[in-house]
Coordinates of C-alpha atoms in Angstrom, one line a residue:
Chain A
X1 CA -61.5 317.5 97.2
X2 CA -60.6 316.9 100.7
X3 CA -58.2 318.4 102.6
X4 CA -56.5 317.9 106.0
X5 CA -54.0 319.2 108.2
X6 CA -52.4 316.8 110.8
X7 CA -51.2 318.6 113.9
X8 CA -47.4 318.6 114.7
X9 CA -48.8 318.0 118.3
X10 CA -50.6 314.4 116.8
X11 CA -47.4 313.3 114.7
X12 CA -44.4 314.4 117.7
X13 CA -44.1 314.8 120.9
X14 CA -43.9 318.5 120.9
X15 CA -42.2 318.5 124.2
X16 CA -39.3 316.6 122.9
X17 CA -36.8 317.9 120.1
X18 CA -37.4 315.7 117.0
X19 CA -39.6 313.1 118.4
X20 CA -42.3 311.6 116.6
X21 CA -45.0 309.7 117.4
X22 CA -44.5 306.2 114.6
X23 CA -47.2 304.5 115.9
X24 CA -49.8 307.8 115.2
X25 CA -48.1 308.2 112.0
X26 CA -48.8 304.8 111.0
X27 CA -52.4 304.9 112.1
X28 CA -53.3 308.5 110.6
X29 CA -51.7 307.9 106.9
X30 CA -53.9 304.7 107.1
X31 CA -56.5 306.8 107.9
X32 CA -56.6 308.6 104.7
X33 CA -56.4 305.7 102.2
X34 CA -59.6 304.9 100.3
X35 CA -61.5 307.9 100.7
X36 CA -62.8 307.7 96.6
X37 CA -61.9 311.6 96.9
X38 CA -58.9 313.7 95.9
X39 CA -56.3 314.6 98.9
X40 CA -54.3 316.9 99.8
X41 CA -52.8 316.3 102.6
X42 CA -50.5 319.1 105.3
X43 CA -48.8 318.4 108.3
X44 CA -47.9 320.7 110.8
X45 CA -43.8 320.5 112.3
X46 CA -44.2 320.0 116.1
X47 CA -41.2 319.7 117.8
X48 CA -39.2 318.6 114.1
X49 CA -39.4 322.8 113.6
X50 CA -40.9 324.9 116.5
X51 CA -38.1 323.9 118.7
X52 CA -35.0 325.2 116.8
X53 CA -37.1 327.6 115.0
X54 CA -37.8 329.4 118.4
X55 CA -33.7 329.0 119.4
X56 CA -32.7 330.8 115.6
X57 CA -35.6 333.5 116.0
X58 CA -36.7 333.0 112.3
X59 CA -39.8 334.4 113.3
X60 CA -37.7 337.7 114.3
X61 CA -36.5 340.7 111.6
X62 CA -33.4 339.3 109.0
X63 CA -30.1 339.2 110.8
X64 CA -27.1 337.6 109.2
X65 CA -26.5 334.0 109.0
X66 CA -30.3 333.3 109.9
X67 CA -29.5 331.4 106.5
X68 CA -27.8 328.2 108.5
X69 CA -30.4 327.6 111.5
X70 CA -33.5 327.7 109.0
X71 CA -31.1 325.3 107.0
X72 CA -31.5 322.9 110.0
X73 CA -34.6 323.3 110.6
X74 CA -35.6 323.0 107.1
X75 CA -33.4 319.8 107.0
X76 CA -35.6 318.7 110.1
X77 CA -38.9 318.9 109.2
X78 CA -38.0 317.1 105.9
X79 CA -37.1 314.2 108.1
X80 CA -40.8 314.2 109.7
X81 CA -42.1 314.5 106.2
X82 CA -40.1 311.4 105.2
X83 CA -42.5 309.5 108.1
X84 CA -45.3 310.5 106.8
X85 CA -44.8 310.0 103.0
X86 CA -43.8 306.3 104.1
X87 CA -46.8 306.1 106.0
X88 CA -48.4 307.1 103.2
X89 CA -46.9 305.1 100.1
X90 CA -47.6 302.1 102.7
X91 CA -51.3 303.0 102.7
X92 CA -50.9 302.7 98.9
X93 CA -51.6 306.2 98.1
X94 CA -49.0 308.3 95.6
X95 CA -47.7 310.8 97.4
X96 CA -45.6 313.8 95.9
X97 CA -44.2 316.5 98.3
X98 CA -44.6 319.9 97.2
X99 CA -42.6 321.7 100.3
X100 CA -43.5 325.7 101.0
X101 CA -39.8 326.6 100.7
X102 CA -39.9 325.5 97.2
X103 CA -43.7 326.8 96.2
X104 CA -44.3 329.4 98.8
X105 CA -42.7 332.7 99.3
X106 CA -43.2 335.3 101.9
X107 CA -43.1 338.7 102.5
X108 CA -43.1 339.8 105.7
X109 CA -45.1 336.6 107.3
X110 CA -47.8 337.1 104.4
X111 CA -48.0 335.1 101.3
X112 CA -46.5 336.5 98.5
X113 CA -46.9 334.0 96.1
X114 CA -47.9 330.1 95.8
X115 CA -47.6 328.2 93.1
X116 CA -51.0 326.2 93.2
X117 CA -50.7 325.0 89.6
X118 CA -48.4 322.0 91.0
X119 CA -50.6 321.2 93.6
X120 CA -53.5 321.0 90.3
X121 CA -51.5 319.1 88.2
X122 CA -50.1 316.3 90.6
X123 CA -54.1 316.0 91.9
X124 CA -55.3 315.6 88.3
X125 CA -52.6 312.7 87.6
X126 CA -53.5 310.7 90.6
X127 CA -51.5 311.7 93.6
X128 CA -51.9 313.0 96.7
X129 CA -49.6 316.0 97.3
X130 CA -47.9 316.6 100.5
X131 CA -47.0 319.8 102.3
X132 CA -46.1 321.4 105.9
X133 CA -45.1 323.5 108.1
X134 CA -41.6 325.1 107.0
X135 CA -39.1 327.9 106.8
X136 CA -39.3 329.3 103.9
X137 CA -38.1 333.1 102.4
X138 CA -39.3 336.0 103.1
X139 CA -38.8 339.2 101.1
X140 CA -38.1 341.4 104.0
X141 CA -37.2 339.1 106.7
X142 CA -35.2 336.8 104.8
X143 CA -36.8 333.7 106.4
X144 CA -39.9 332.9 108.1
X145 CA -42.1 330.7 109.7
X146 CA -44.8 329.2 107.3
X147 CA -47.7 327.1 109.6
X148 CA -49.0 324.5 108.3
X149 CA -52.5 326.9 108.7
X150 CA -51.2 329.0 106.0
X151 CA -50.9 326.7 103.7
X152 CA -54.2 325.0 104.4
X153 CA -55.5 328.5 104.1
X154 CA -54.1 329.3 100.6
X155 CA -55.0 325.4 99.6
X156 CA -58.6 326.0 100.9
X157 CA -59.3 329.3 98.8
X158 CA -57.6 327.4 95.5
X159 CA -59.2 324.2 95.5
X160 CA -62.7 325.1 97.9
X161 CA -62.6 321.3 99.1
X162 CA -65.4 319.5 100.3
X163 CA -64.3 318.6 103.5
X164 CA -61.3 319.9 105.7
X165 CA -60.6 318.0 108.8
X166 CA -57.9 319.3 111.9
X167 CA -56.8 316.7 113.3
X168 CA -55.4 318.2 116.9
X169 CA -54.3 316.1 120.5
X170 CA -58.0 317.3 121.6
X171 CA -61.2 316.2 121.1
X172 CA -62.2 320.0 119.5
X173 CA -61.7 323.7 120.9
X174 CA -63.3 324.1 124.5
X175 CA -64.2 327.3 125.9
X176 CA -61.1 327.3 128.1
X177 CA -57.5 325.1 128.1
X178 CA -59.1 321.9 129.5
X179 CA -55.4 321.2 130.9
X180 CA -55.8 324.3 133.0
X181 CA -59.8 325.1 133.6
X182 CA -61.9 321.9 135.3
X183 CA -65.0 323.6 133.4
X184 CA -63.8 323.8 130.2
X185 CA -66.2 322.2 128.0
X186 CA -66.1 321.0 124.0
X187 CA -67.8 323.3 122.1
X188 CA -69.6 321.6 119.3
X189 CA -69.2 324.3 116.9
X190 CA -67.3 327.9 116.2
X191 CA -68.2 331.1 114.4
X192 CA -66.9 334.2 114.7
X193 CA -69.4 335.4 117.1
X194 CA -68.0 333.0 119.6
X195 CA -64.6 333.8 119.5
X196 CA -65.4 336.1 122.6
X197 CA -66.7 333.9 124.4
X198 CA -63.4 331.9 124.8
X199 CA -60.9 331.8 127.0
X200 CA -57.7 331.9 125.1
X201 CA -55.1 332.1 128.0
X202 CA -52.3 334.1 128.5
X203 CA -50.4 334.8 125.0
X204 CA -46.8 334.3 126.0
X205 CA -47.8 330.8 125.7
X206 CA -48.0 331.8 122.0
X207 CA -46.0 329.2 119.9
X208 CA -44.0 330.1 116.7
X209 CA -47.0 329.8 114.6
X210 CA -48.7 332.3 116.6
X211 CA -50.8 330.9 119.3
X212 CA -54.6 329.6 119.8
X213 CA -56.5 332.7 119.2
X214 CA -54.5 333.3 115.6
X215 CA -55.5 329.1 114.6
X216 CA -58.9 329.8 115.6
X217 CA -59.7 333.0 113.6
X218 CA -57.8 331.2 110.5
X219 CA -59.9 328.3 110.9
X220 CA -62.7 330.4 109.9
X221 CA -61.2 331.6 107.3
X222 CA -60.5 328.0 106.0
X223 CA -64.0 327.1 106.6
X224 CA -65.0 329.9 104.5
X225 CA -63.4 328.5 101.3
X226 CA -65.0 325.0 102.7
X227 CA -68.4 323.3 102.3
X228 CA -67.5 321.0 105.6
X229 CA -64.7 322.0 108.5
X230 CA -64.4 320.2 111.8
X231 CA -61.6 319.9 114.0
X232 CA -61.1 316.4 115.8
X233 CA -58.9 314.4 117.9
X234 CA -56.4 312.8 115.8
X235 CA -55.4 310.3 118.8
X236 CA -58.7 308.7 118.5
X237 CA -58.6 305.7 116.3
X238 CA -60.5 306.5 113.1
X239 CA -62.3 309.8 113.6
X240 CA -60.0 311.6 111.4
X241 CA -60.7 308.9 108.6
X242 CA -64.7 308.8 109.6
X243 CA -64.7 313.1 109.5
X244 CA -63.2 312.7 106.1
X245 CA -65.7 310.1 105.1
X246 CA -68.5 313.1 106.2
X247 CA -69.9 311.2 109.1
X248 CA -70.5 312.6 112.6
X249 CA -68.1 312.7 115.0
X250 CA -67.2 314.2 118.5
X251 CA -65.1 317.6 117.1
X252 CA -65.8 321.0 117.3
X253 CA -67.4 322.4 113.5
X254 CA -66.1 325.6 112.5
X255 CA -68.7 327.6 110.7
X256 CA -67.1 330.3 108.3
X257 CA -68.7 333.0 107.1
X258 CA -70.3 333.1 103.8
Chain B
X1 CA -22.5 332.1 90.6
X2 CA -20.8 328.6 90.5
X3 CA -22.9 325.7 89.3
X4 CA -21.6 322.3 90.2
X5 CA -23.7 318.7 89.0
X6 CA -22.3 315.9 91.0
X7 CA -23.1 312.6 89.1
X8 CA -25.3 310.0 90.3
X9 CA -22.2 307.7 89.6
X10 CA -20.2 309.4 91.9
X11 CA -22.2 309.2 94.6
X12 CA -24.3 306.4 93.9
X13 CA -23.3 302.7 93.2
X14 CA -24.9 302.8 90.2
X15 CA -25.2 299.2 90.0
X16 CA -27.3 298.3 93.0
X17 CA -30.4 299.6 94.0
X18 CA -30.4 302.5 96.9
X19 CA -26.8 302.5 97.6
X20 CA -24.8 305.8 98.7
X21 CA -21.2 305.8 98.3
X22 CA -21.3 307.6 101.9
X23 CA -17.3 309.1 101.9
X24 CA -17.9 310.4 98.3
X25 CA -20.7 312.2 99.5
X26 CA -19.3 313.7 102.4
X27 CA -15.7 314.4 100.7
X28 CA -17.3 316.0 97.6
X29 CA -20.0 318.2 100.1
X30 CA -16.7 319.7 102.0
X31 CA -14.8 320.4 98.7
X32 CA -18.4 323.1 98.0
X33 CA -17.8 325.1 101.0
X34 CA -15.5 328.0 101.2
X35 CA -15.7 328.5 97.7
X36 CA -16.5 332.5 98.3
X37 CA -18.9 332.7 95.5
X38 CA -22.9 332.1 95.6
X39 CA -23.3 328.1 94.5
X40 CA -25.9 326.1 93.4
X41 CA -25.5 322.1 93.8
X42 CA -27.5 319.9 91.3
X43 CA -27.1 316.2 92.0
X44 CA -27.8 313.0 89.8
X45 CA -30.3 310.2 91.3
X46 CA -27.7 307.4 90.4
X47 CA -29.2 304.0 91.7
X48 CA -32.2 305.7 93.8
X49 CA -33.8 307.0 90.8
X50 CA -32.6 305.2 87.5
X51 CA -33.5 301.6 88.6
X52 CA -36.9 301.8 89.5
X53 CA -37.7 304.5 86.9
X54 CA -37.2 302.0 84.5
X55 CA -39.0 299.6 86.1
X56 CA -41.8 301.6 86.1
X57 CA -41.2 302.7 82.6
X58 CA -41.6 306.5 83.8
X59 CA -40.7 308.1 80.8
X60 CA -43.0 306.3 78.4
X61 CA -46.3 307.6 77.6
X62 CA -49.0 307.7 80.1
X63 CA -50.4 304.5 81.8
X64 CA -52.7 304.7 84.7
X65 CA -51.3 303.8 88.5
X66 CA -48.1 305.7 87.2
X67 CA -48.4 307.7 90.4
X68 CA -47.5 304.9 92.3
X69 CA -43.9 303.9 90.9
X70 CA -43.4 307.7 90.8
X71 CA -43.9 308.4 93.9
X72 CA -41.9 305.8 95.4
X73 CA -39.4 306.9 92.6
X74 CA -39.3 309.9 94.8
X75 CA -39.0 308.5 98.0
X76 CA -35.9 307.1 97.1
X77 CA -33.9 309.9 95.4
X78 CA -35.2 312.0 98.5
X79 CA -33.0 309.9 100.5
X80 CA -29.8 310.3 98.5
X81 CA -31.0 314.0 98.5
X82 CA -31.1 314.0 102.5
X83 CA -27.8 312.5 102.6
X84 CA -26.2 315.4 100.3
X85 CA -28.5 318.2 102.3
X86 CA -26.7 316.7 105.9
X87 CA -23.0 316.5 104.4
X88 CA -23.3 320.5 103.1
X89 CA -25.0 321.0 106.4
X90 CA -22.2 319.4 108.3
X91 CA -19.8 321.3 106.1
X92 CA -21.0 324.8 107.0
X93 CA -23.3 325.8 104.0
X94 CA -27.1 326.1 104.0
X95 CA -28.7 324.2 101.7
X96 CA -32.2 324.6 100.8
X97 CA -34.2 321.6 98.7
X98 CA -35.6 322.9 95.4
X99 CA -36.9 319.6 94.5
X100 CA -38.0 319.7 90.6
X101 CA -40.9 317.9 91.2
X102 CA -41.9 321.2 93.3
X103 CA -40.6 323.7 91.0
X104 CA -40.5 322.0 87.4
X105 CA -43.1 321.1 84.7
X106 CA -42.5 318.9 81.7
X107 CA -44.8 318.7 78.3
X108 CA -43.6 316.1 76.1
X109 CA -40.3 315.8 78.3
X110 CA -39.8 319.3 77.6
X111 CA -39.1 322.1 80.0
X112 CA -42.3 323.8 80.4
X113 CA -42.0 325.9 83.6
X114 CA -39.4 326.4 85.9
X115 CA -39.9 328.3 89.1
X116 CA -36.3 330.1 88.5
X117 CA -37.4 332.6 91.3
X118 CA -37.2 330.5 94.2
X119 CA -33.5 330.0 93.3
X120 CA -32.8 333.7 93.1
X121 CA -34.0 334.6 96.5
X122 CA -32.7 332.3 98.3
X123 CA -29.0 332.6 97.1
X124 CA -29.8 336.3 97.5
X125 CA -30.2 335.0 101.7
X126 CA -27.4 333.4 101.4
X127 CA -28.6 329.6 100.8
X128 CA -27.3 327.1 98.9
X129 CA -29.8 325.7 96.6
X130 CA -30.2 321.9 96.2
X131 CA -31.6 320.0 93.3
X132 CA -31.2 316.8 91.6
X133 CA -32.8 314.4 88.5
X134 CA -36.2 313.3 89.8
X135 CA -39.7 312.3 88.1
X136 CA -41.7 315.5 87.9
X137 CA -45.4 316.1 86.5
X138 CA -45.1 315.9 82.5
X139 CA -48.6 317.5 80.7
X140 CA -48.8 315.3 78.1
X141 CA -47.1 312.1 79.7
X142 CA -48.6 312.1 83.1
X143 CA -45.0 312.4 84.7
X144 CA -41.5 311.7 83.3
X145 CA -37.7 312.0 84.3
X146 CA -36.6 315.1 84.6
X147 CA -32.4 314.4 85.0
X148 CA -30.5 316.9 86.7
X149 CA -28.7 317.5 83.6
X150 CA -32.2 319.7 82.3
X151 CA -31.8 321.4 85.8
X152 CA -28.1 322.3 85.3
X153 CA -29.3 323.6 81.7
X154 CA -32.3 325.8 83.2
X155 CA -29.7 326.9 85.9
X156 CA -26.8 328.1 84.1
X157 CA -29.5 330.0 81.3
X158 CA -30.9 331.8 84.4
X159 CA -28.0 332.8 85.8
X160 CA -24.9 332.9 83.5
X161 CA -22.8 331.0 85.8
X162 CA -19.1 332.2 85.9
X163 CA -17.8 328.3 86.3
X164 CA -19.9 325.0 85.8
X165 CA -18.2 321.9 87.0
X166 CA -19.8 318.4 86.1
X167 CA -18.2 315.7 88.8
X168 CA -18.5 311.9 87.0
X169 CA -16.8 308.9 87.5
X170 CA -14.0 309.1 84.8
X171 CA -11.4 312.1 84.5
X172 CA -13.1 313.6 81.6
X173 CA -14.9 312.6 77.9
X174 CA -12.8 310.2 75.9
X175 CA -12.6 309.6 72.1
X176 CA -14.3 306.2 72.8
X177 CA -15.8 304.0 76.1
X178 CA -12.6 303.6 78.1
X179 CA -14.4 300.3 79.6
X180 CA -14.5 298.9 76.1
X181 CA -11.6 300.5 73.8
X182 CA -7.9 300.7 74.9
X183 CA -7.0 303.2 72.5
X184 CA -9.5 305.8 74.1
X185 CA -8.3 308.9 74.9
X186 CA -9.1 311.5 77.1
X187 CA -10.2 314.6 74.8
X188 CA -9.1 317.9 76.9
X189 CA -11.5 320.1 75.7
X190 CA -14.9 319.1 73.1
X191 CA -16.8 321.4 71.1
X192 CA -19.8 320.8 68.6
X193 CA -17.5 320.2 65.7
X194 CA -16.1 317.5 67.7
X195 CA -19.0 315.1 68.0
X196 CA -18.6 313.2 65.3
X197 CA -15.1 312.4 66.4
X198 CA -16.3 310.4 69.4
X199 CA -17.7 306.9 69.4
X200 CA -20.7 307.1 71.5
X201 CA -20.9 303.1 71.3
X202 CA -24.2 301.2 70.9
X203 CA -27.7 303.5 72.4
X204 CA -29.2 300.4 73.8
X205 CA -27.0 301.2 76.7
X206 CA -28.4 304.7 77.1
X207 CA -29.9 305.3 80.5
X208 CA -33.3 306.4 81.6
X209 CA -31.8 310.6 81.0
X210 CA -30.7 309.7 77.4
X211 CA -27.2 308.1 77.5
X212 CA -23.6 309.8 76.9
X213 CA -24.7 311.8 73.7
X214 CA -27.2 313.5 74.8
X215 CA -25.3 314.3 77.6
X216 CA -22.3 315.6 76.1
X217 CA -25.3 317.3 73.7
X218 CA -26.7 319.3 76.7
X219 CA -23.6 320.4 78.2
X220 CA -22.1 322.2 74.9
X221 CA -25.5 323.7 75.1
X222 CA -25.1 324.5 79.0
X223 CA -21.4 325.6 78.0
X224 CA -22.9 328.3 75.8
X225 CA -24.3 330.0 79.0
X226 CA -21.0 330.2 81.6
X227 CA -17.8 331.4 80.8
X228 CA -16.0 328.1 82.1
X229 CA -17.3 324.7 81.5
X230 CA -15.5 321.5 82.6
X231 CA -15.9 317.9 83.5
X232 CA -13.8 316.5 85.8
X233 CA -13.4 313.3 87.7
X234 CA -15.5 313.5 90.8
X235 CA -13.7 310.6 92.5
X236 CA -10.1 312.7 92.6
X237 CA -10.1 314.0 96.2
X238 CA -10.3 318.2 95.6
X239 CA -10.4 317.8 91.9
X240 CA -14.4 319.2 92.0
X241 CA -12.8 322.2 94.5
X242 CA -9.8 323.0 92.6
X243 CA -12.3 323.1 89.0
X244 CA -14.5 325.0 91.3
X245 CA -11.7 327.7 92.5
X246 CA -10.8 328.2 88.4
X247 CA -7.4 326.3 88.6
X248 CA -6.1 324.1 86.0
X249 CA -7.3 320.5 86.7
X250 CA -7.4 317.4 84.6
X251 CA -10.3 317.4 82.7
X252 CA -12.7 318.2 79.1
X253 CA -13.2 321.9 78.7
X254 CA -16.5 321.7 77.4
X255 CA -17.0 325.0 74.9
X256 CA -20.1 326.0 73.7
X257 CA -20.6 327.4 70.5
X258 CA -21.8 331.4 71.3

């Protein structure tokens, strides 16, 4: 089993409300065709969800008529979805979208429940399932926020794939932001003992998914669950497909621990 | 609760392949909102699903690169789905997509789960659910059609629906095809004693969910579970509302044996 999560920041322009990038769609679902593995495949929203989703505060407690904005972003993010399922059908793969609002439930931003069994079944007759981030309920909130991480999180401890590849708009995780420090350098690999070590920024930066620092420490997680997990540059022309494949490329390796 | 089906023929030209009758969809989306009670909106495929579902023989036994068809089976009726989710959207609702692939497995053909609790909590929010006649994972058969007519059947035994509404093309069930006999006559109410009264006309015509029969078959049977059942014509501008609302409209009371 593989598994990978394309970043909202590789498939949008995350600075522009409901922009995606075609031509890295079209690329990346290529990507993953003829592996010889099974797929699952998550994407995050970028700025298909985070936009509005930050504007209706569907982060925040449950206040009336949250029930219409997560509507529109919901309605949103399915749009991006559609992009990559063609993308995807194109490559000749089979993919079936199983959407967190529909097999995911929250409670209070933490899983409640997660119906893996359809992610199973749809793998074992030959297709490719397809998930993302979402809105989806939330017991006491009434809607939240669902990253793409959780679900590559809850898919990682269900299926404890072979590879998981990140595919982010950077060539890995450096020691500092690279678009703000000039000595910010790649590091080649992550473990919990380096989280210290790294210079995560100013939170407020934080987007609705909860920032760097929060990725970072679920990565490990993930790569606890994972024989194989690297983050690479998704805008680099066949490193996502080549991480996949298990060869070596330039990313940063994110070492769980066992 | 109020459970409405609008027919694939109503807002699908059934005869050619991925065509939305756009003003029936956006007409029939406005006659759902302001209806004061919780809803839940199942939707036929029409000529995004039925076409290529048979093309791809879907619902016959197992064959290997079924995936394939189905998946782009699911595309399709994704787009008619997408159409419905931005007409309740623009008419003030919140719709949420339950798609059944997501939340329903077959064996056989046969209902055997069905994620009712996804439903619940988000009417409890205050969505509107959405779902519609797709090809979901079947046990035994790989996948199959699951017609929104088993959804509408799974819906009103979960939640005892105060009014179901189906919305077709024609103003209600006739003694015979209206198409074909001139002496057909609109029957205002049927019950199970009443079948053998009707002349279903030659099964070779039956469509990929089973043909009028079985239809009329599973709504006595859905009947059995709401206090009102009625089909009505879809096409009549407020005719879905009014049935909706509990007024008298022209129509077949459909009344289930309890």
């Amino acid at each position: 089993m593989l598994l990978v999560k394309l970043g909202g920041s590789v498939l949008t322009d995350k600075a522009r409300l409901r922009t995606p990038r075609k031509s890295a769609i079209a690329r990346l679902t290529k990507e993953l065709a003829g592996l010889g593995d099974d797929l699952i495949v998550v994407h995050g929203a970028g700025s298909f969800g985070h936009v509005l989703a930050r504007k209706y505060a569907l982060n925040g407690p449950a206040v009336p008529a949250k029930a219409k904005g997560a509507a529109v972003v919901q309605r949103d993010v399915r749009t991006l979805d559609a992009l990559v399922v063609d993308g995807l059908l194109k490559a000749g793969l089979a993919p079936v979208v199983l959407p967190p609002s529909a097999v995911l439930g929250l409670d209070d931003g933490r899983v409640a429940s997660f119906d893996v069994a359809a992610f199973r079944e749809y793998v074992r007759q030959g297709f490719t399932p397809v998930t993302f981030g979402d809105v989806v309920r939330d017991a006491t909130r009434g809607v939240s926020v669902c990253s793409g991480d959780i679900l590559m999180l809850e898919l990682a401890k269900a299926f404890r794939p072979r590879s998981v590849v990140f595919a982010a708009d950077v060539d890995g995780l450096c020691t500092a932001d690279p678009k703000r420090a000039k000595d910010a350098r790649l590091l080649l690999s992550v473990a919990a003992a380096d989280l210290s070590l790294i210079d995560f920024g100013p939170a407020k930066g934080a987007d609705v998914t909860g920032g760097i620092e929060a990725k970072v420490r679920r990565m490990l997680e993930i790569a606890s669950f994972a024989d194989e997990t690297i983050m690479v540059n998704g805008n680099v022309k066949n490193r996502v497909r080549d991480a996949l494949r298990g060869r070596i490329v330039i990313g940063t390796r994110v070492v769980g621990g066992h």
